[in-house]
Every structure is written in structure tokens, then in C-alpha cells.
XYZ file of N, CA and C in Angstrom:
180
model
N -38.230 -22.996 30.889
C -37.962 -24.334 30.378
C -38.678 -24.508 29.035
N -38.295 -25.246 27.908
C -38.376 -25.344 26.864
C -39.339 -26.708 26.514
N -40.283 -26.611 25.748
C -40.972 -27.871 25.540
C -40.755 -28.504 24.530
N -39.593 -27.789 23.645
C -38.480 -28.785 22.551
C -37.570 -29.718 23.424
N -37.797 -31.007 22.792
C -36.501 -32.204 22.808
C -35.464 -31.799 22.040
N -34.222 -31.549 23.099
C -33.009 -31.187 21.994
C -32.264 -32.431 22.641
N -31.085 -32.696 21.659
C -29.760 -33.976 21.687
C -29.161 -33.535 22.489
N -28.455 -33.926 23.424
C -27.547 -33.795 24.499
C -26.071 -33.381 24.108
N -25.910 -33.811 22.594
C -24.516 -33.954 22.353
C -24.210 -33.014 21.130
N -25.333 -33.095 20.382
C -25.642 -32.053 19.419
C -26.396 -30.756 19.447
N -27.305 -31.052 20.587
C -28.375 -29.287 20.504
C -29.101 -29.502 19.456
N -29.155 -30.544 18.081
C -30.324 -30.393 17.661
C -32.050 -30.606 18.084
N -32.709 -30.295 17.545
C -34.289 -30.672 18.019
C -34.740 -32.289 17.603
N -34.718 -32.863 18.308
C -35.114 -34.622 18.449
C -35.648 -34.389 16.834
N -36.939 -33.880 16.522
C -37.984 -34.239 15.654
C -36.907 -33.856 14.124
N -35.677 -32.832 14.270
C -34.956 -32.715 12.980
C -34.142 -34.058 12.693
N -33.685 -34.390 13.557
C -32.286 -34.867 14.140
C -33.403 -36.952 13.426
N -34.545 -36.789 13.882
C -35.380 -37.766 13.636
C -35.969 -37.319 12.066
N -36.042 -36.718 11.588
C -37.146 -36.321 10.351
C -35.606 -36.796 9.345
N -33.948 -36.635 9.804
C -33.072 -36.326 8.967
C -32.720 -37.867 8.820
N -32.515 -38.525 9.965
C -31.982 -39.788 9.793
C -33.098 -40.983 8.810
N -34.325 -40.768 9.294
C -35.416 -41.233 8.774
C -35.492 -41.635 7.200
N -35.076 -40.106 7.033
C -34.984 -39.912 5.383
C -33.872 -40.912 4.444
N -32.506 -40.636 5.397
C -31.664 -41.605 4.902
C -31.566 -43.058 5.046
N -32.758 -43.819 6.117
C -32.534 -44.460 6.223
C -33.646 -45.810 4.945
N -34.662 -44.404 4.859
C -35.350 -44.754 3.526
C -34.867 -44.474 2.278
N -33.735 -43.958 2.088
C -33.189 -44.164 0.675
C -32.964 -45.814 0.198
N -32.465 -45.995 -1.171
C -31.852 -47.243 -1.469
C -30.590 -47.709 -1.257
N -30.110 -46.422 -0.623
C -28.268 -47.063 -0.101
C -27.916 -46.508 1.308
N -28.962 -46.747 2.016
C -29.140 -46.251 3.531
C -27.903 -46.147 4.290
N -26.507 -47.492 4.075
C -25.613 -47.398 5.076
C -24.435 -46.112 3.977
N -24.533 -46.398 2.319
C -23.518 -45.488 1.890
C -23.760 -43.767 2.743
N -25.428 -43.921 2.031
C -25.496 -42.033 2.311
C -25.384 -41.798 3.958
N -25.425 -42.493 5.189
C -25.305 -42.581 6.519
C -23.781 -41.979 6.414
N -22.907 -43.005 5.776
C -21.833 -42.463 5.858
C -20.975 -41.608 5.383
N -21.098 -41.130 3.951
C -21.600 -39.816 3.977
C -21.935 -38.448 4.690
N -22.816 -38.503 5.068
C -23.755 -38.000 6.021
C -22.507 -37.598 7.391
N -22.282 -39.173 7.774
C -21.633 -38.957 9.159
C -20.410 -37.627 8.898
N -19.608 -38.099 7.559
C -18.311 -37.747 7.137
C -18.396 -35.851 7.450
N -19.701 -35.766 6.491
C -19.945 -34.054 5.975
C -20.296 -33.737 7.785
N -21.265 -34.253 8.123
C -21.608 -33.872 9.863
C -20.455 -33.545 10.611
N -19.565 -34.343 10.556
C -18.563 -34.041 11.351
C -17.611 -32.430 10.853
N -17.929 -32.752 9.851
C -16.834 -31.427 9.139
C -18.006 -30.432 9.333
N -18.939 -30.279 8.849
C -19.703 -28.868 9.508
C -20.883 -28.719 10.326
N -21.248 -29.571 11.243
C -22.111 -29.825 12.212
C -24.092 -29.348 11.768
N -23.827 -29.553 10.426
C -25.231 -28.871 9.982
C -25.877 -30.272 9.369
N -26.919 -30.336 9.762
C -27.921 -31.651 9.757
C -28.429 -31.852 8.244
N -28.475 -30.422 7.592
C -29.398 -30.478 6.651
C -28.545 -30.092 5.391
N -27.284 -29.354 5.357
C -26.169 -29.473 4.819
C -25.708 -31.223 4.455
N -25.261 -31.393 5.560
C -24.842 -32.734 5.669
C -25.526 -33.865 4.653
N -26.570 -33.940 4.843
C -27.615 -34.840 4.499
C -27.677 -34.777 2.845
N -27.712 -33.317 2.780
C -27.791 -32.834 1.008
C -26.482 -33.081 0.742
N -25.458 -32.957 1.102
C -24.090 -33.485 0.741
C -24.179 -35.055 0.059
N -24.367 -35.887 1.202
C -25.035 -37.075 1.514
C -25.735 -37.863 0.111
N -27.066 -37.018 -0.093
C -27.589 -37.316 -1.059
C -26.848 -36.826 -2.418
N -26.780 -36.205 -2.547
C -26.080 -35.796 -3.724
C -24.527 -36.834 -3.909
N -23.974 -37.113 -3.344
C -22.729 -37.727 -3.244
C -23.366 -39.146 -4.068
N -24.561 -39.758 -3.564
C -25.097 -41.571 -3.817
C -26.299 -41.041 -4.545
N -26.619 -39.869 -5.162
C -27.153 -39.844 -6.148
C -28.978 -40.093 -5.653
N -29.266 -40.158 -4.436
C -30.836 -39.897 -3.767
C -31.410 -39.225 -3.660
């Protein structure tokens, strides 16, 4: 048994999955780059891809 928190739905590790949203939610356009974010997530399931998509797209 594993003493990582992973997502039920994703398999990521709680503390990424938390360190990633965190970040966007402290930018200055928290709901644009979220969605964003959601858009790229869905198309390639990578947290940290996604996110840099994300930012780069709203300029954070």
C-alpha cells in the first residue's frame, strides 16, 4: 500500500493535482486560465502540460 494520495478519477498525486490548481487560482485571470487549463487537460491528460498551455494562452 502506498502512502501517496492519488485522485480517484485522474491517478494524479493530491499534492500535484493541489500545487497545479493553486497556482492558477493565484494568477490574475484565475477563471480564464482554469479554463484553459480544463480545455488542454482534457485533450492530453497532463497536469503540467496543461497548465503551461494555460498560462501561456492568458499570458501568466
Amino acid at each position: 500500500m502506498t502512502d501517496e494520495l492519488t485522485m480517484p478519477f485522474t491517478g494524479h498525486k493530491a499534492e500535484h493535482l493541489s500545487k497545479t490548481l493553486n497556482s492558477i487560482s493565484e494568477c490574475s485571470l484565475p477563471v480564464e486560465v482554469f479554463d484553459a487549463f480544463l480545455r488542454e487537460y482534457r485533450e492530453t491528460g497532463d497536469l503540467d502540460k496543461a497548465r503551461f498551455f494555460a498560462a501561456c494562452e492568458w499570458d501568466c
